[in-house]
XYZ file of C-alpha atoms in Angstrom:
581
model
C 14.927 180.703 65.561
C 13.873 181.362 61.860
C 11.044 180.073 59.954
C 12.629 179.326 55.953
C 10.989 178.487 52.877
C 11.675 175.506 50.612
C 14.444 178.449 48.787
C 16.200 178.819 51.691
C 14.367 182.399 52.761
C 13.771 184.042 56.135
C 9.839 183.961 56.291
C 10.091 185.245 60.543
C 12.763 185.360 63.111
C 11.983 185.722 66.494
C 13.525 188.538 68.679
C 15.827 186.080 69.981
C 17.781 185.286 66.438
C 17.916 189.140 65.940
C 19.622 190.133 68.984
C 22.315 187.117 68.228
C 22.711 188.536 64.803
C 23.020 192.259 66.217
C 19.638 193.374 64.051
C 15.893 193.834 64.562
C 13.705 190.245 63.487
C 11.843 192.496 60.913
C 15.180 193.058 59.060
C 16.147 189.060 58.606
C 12.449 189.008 56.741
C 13.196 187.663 53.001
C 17.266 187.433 53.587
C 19.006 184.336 52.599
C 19.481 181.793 55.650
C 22.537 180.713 54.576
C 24.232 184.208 54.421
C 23.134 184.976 57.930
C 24.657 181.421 59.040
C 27.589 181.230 56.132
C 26.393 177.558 55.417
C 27.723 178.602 51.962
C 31.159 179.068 53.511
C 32.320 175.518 52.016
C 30.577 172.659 49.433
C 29.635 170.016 52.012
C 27.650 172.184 54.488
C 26.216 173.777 51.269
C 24.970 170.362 49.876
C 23.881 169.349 53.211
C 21.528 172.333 53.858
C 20.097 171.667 50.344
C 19.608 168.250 51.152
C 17.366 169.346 54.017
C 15.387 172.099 52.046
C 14.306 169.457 49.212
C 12.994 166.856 51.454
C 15.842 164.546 51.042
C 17.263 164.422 54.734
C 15.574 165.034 58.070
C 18.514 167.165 59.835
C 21.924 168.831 59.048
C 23.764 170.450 62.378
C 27.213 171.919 62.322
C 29.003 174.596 63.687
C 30.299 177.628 62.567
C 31.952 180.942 63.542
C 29.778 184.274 63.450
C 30.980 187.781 63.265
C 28.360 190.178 65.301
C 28.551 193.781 63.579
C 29.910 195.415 66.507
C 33.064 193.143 65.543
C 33.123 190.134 68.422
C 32.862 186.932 67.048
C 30.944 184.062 68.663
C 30.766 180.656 68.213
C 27.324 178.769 67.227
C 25.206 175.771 66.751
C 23.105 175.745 63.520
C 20.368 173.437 63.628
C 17.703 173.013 60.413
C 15.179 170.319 60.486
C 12.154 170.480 58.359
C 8.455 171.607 60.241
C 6.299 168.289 60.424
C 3.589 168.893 57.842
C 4.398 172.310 56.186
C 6.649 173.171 53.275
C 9.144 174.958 55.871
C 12.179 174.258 57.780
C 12.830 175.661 61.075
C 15.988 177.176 61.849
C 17.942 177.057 64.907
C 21.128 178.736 66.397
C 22.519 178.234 69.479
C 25.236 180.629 70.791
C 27.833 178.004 72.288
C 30.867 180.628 72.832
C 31.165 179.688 76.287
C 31.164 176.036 75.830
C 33.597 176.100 73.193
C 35.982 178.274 75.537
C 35.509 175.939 78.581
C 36.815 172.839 75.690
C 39.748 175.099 74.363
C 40.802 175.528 77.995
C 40.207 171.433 78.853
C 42.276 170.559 75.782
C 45.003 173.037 76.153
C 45.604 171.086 79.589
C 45.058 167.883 78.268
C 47.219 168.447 75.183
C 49.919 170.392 77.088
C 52.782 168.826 79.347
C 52.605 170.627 82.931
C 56.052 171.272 83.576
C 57.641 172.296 80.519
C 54.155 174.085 79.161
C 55.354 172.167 75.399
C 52.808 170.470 73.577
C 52.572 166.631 74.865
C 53.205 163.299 73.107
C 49.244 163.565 71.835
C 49.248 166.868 70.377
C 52.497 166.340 68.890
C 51.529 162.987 66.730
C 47.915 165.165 66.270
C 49.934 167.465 64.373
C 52.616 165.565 62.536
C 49.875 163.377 61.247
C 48.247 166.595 59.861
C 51.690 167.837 58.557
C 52.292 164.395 56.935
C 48.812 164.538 54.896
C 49.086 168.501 54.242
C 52.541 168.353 52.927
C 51.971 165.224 51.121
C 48.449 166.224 49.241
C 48.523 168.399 46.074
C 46.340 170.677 48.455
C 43.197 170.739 50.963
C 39.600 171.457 49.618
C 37.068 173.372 51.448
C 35.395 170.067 52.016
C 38.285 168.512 53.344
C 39.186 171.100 56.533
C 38.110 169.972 59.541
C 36.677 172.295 62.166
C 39.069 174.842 63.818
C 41.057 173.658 66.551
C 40.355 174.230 70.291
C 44.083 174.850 70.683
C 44.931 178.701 69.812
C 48.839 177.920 70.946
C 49.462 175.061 68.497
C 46.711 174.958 65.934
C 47.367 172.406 63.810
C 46.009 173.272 60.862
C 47.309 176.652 61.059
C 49.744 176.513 57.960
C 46.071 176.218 55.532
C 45.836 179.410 55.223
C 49.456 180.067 53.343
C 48.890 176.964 51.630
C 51.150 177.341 48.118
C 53.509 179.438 49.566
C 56.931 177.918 49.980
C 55.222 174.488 50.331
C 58.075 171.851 49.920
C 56.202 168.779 50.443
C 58.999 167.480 52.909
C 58.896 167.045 56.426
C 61.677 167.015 59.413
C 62.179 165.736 62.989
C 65.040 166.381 65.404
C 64.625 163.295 68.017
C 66.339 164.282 71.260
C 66.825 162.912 75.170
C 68.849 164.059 77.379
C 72.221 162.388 78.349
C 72.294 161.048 82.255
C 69.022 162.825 83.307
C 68.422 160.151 85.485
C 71.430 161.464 87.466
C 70.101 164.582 88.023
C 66.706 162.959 89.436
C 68.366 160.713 91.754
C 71.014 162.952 93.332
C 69.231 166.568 93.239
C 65.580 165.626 93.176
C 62.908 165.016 91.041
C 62.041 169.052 91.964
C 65.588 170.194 90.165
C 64.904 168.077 87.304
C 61.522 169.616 86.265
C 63.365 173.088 86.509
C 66.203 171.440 84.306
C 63.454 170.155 81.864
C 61.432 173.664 82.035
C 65.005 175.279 81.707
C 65.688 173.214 78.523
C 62.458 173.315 76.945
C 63.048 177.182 76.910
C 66.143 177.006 74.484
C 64.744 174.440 72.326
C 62.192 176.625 71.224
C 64.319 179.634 71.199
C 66.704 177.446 68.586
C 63.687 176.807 66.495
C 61.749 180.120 66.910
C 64.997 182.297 66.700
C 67.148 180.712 63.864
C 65.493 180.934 60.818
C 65.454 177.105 60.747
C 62.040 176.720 60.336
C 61.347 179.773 57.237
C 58.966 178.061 54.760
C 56.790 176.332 57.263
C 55.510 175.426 60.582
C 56.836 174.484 63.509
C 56.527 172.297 67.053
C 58.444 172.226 70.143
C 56.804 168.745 72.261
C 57.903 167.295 75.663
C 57.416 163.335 74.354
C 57.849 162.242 78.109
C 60.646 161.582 80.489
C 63.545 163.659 79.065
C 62.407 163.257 75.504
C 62.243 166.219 73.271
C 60.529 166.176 69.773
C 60.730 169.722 67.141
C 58.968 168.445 63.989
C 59.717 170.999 61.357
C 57.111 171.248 58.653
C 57.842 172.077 54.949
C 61.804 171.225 55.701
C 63.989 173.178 53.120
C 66.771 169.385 53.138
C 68.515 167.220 55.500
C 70.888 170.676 55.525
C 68.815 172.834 57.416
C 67.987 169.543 59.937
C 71.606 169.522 60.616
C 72.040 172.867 61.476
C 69.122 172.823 63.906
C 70.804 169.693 65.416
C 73.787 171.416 66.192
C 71.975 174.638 67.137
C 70.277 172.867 69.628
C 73.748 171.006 71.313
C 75.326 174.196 71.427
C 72.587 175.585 73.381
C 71.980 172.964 75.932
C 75.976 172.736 76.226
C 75.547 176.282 78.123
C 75.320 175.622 81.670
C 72.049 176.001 83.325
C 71.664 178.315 86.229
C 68.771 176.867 88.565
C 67.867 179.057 91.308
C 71.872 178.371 92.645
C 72.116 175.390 91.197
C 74.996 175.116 88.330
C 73.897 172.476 86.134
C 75.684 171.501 83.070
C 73.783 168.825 80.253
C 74.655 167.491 76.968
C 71.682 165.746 74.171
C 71.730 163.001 71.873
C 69.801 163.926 68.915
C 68.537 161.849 66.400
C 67.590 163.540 62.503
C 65.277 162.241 60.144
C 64.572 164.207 56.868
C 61.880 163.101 54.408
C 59.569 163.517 51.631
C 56.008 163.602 53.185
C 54.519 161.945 50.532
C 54.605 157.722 51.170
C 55.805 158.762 55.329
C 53.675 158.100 58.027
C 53.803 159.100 61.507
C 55.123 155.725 62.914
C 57.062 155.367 60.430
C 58.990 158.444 60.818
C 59.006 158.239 65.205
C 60.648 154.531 64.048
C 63.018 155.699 62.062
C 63.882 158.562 64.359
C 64.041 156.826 67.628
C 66.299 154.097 65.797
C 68.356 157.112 65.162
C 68.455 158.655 68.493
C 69.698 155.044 69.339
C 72.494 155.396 67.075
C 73.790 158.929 68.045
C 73.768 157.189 71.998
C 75.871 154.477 70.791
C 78.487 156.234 68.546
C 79.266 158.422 72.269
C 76.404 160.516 73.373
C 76.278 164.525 72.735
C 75.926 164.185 69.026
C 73.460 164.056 66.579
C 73.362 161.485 63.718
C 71.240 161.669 60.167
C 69.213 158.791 59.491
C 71.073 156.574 57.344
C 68.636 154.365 55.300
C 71.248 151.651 54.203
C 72.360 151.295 58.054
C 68.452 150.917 58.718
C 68.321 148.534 56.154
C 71.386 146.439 58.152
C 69.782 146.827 61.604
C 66.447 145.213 60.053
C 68.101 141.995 58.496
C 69.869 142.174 61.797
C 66.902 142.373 63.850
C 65.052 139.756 61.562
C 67.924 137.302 61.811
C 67.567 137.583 65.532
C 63.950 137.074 65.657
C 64.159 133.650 63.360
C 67.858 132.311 64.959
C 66.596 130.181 67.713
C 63.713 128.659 65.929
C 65.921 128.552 62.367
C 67.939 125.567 64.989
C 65.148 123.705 65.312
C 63.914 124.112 61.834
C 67.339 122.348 60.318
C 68.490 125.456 58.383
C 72.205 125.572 59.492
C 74.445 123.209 57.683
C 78.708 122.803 58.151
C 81.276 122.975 55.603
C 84.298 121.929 55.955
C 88.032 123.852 54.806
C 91.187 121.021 54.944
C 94.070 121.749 57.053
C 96.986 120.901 55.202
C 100.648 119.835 56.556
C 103.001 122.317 54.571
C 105.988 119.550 54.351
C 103.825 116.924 52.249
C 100.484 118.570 51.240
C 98.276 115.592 53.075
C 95.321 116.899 54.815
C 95.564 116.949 58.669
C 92.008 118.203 59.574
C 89.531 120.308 58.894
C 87.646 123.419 60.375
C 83.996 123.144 60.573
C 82.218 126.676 59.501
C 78.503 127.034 59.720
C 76.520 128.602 57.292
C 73.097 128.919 57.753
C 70.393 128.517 54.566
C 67.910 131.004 55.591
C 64.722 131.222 53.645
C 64.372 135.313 52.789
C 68.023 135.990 52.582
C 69.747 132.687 50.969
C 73.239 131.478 52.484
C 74.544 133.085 55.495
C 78.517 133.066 56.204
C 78.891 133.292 60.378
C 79.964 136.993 60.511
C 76.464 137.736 59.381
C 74.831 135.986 62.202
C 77.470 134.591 65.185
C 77.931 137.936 67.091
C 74.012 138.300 67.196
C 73.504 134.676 68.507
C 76.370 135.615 71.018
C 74.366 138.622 72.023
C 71.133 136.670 72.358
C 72.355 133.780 73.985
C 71.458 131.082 71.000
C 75.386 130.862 70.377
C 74.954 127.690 73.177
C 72.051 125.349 71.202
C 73.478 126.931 68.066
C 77.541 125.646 69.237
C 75.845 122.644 70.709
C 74.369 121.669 67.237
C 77.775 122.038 65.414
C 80.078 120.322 67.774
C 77.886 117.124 67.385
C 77.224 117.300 63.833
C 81.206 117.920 63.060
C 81.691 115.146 65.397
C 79.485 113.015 63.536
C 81.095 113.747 60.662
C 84.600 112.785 61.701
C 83.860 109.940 62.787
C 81.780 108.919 59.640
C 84.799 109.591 58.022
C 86.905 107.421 60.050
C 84.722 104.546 59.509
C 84.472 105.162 55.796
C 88.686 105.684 55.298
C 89.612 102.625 58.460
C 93.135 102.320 56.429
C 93.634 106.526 56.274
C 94.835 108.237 59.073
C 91.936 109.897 60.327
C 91.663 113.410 60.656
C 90.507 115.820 63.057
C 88.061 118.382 62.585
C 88.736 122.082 64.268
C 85.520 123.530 65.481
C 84.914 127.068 67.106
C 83.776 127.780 70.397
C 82.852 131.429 71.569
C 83.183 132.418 75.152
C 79.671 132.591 76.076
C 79.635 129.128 75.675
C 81.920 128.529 78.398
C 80.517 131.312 80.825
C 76.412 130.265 79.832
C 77.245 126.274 79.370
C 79.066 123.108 80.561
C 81.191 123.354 77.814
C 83.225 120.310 79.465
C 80.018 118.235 80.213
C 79.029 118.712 76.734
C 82.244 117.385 75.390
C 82.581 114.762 76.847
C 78.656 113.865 76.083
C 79.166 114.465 72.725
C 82.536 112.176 72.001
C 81.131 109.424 73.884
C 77.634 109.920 71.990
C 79.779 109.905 68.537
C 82.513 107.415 69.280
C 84.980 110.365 68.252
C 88.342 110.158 69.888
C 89.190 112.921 71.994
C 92.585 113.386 70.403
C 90.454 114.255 66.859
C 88.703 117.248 68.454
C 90.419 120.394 68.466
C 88.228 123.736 70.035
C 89.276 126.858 68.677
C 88.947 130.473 70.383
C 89.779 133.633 69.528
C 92.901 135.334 71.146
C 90.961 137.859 73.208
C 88.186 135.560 74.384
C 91.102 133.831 76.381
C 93.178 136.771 77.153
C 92.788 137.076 81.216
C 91.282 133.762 81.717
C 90.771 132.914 85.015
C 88.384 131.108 86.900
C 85.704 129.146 85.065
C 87.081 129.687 81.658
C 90.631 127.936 82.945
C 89.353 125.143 84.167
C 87.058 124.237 81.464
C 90.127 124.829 79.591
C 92.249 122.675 81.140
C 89.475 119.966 82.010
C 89.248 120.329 77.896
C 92.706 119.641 77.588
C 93.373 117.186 80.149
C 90.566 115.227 78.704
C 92.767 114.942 75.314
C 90.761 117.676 73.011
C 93.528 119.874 71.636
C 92.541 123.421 72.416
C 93.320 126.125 69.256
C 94.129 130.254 69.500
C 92.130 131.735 66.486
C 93.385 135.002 64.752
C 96.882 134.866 66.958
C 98.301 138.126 66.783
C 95.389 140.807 66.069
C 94.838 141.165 69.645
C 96.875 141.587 72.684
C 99.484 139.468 71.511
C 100.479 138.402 75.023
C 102.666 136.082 75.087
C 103.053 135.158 78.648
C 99.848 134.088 78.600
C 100.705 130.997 76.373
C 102.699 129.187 79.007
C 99.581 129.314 81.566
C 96.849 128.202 79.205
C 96.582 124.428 77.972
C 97.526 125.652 74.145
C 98.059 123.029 71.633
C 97.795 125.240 68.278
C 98.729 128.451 67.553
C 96.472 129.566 64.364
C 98.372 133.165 62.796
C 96.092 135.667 61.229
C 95.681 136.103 57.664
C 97.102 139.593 57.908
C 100.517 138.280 58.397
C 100.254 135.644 55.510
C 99.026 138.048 53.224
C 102.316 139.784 53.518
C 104.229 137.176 51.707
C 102.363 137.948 48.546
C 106.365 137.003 46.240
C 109.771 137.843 46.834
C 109.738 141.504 44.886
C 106.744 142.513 47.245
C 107.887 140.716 50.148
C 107.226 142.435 53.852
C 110.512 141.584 55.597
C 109.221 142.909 58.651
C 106.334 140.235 57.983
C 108.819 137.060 57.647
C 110.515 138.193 60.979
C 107.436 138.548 62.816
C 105.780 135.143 62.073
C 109.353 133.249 62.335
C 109.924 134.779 65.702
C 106.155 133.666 66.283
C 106.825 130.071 64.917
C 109.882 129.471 66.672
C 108.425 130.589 69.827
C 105.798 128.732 70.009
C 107.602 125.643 68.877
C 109.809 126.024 71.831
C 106.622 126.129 73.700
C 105.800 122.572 72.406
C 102.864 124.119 69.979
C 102.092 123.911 66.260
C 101.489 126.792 64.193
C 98.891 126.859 61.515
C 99.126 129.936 58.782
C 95.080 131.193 57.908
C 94.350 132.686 54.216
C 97.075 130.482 51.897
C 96.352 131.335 48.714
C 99.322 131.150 46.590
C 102.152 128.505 46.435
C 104.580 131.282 46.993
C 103.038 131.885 50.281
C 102.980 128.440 51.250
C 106.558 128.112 49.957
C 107.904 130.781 52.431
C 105.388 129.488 55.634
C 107.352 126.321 54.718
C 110.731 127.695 55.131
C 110.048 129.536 58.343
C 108.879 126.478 59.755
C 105.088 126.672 59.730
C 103.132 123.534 60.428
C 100.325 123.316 58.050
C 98.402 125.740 56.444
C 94.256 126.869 55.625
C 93.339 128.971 52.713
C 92.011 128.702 48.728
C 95.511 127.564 47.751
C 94.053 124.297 49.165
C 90.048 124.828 48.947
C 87.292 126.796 50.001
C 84.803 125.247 52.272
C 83.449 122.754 50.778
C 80.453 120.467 52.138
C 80.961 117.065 53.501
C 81.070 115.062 50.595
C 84.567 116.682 49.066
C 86.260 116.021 51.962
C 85.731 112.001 51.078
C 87.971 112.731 48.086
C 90.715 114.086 50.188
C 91.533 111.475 52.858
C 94.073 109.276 51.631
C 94.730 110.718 48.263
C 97.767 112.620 46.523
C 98.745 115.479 48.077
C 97.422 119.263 47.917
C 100.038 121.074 46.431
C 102.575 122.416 48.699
């Protein structure tokens, strides 16, 4: 302890303080406190001390780090309050040394993963959140450094001290798992997969440490958990230099691993993610990198994939339209319009195909490729199919009643397979004609060529319940898939509808395809002879509809005729003159 003055001078020491401080009590008489306790060493200590020798605050404690003159250093407590009726302040100083070892050694094992000796999931966010403010500030103040860390392995404010030199404000992270671990658990033991995980953690920070990947800044190597691998490179030098540690690290892990016998041979999907600091934040980057590492798993495994911002921005509408698709039903945000189906011989509309769009409120009208396959994946395709099979039924029948001179028309409405495997497609139906008054014969279901391909089971019957019920059952996009054709004679197949492709062939006679003509009058005739019509998709010039004509085509769908329209144009097309032709 120390008596000091209201200037911050040793009046007495006692023996104690002197044999801390390597020197004899008399010698600390009239020196400066704060150059015996470096309470200078940074502006908010300073202040703080001050405070305390003018009578403005009661206490000020903080550690610091003390050089003895034989040259050990210790750690210690300084303590100054002021002495209770005197113009002095007492100062105190605890050696602590051993304490602060004893928490070193508790947070090296708390911060450390026990089988692969990496830094864990904690210390690795700990230190990308430091790396993320460090890179991104214009620098650290003395005020602003925290206390040294516990950690001596992975200090994470270690890069300070070379602050300014090669600083690039950037940051890096190399996301990796490894492919069919779980294997190895289950048939070699969970014993043979640490070793594989201690075996791998080895060359990942042999890529990083011996590669010259990480010049220019700091480094990690963390075990995140499982068979999850993090190396977060600090001060990055461009997405460049995160490639080439990528494939650094999958050509080291694609050398076999020798395990005490045991030949063991593992690959790594990697996900990179390259960044300014500045604006990034720790979640933000694990997001964008573990949405990566999903992407380098679904393009085939043993790869590594950059983060691609614009296919980020496409998986979040995605995800968003997922979220809202079920309650956007509900809601009344899906609406059907309607494109004619016109007879090629006399240009009178036959029927039309009902196609849903769906008016959502963030990203306007929505044509079904942008939200179908998701509500396929989900499961909503079955309220969402349910909805617009009774609507377009309706509406046929609306139209009947309004036109009771026209021929009616029928209205072509698409079903996806999960619908028949997740639904009573038949049930619903026949619910939904008897609800609407619709005649069975005005219903036609269309599906695409590969959801019927190998039908069998469930799917046939409904099929042919479908069919045998009167509903005329449709094969959308005939002719981009198998293109089977002995399947047509076992499925209940009224139309055939040909892809676009085809009909975009017969663009005029000087640019004619006359591989194209062959193909779709071999298909036409065929399926004639089969007792089907053929409808041609994607009309859009007379010439085309000229030659569909001569081969023999029934009627045709495209913008020669109209786009989809909504409800109300149709009106003007039943019973009318006819579309061109």
């Amino acid at each position: 302890m120390a008596m000091v003055d209201r200037d911050g001078v040793v009046v007495a020491a006692n023996d104690a303080l002197g044999a801390l401080l390597g020197t004899e009590p008399a010698d600390l008489h009239r020196q400066a406190a704060a150059d015996l306790v470096d309470l200078a060493a940074d502006g908010r200590t300073w202040h703080a001390y001050r405070e305390v020798l003018r009578g403005r605050r009661s206490r000020f404690r903080c550690t610091r780090r003390l050089k003895h003159p034989d040259g050990q250093s210790l750690w210690a407590e300084v303590t100054v309050s002021p002495v209770p009726d005197s113009p002095r302040v007492l100062l105190s100083v605890a050696d602590i040394s051993d304490r602060r070892e004893l928490q070193a050694r508790l947070r090296h094992l708390q911060m450390h993963d026990p089988v692969t000796r990496l830094p864990n999931r904690t210390l690795f966010f700990e230190r990308l959140t430091a790396a993320l403010e460090s890179a991104a500030a214009e620098g650290p103040s003395d005020e602003d450094l925290p206390e040294p860390a516990y950690d001596d392995d992975y200090p994470p404010y270690e890069s300070y001290e070379s602050y300014g030199h090669g600083r690039t404000g950037r940051i890096g992270l190399c996301y990796l798992d490894l492919d069919g671990f779980k294997a190895v658990n289950d048939t070699l033991g969970h014993r043979v997969g640490d070793r594989l995980l201690a075996a791998v953690a080895g060359r990942l920070t042999e890529c990083a440490d011996g590669h010259g990947f990480t010049r220019g800044g700091g480094h990690l190597v963390a075990r995140l958990g499982g068979d999850e691998f993090a190396i977060l490179v600090e001060d990055s030098a461009g997405t460049e230099q995160l490639a080439d540690l990528a494939q650094a690290v999958l050509t080291a892990l694609q050398e076999p691993f020798d395990l005490s016998g045991q030949r063991l041979s593992v690959s790594a999907s990697i996900g990179v993610v390259e960044r300014r600091a500045q604006g990034s934040t720790a979640t933000q980057l694990m997001q964008a990198a573990d949405t990566t590492l999903y992407w380098a798993k679904a393009d085939g495994k043993a790869r590594w994939t950059l983060f691609d911002p614009e296919r980020n921005a496409h998986r979040m509408t995605r995800q968003a339209l997922s979220s809202t698709l079920r309650p956007a039903v509900e809601r009344g945000e899906f609406a059907l319009e309607y494109q004619p189906l016109v007879d090629l011989a006399d240009g009178a509309v036959r029927g039309v195909e009902a196609l849903v769009r769906w008016n959502h409120p963030q990203f306007g009208t929505l044509t079904p490729n942008r939200f179908v396959g998701i509500a396929e994946e989900d499961g909503s395709i079955v309220e969402l199919g349910r909805w617009v099979l009774r609507t377009a039924c309706r509406q046929a029948r609306q139209w009947q009643k309004d036109h009771p001179g026209d021929r009616p028309i029928f209205v072509s409405v698409n079903v996806a397979v999960r619908q028949v495997w997740d639904s009573d497609l038949v049930a619903d139906v026949a619910g939904i004609l008897a609800e609407t008054g619709l005649a069975p014969h005005l219903l036609q279901l269309e599906l695409t060529e590969s959801a019927v391909m190998g039908s069998a089971g469930r799917p046939l019957q409904a099929l042919q319940a479908l069919s045998d019920m009167g509903v005329r059952i449709a094969i959308d996009d005939f002719g981009t898939g198998y293109s089977n054709l002995a399947y047509l004679s076992r499925l209940p197949v009224s139309v055939l509808k040909l892809d676009g492709s085809f009909v975009r062939g017969f663009q005029d006679e000087e640019h004619a395809n006359p591989a194209d003509e062959l193909i779709v009058e071999a298909l036409v005739r065929l399926a004639h002879r089969l007792g089907l019509t053929v409808t041609a998709e994607c009309v859009e010039t007379s010439g085309q509809a000229a030659r569909l004509r001569r081969i023999g085509c029934d009627t045709g769908q495209g913008w020669l005729y109209s786009r989809a329209v909504p409800p109300e144009h149709i009106e003007g097309l039943i019973g009318t003159a006819p579309l061109p032709v």
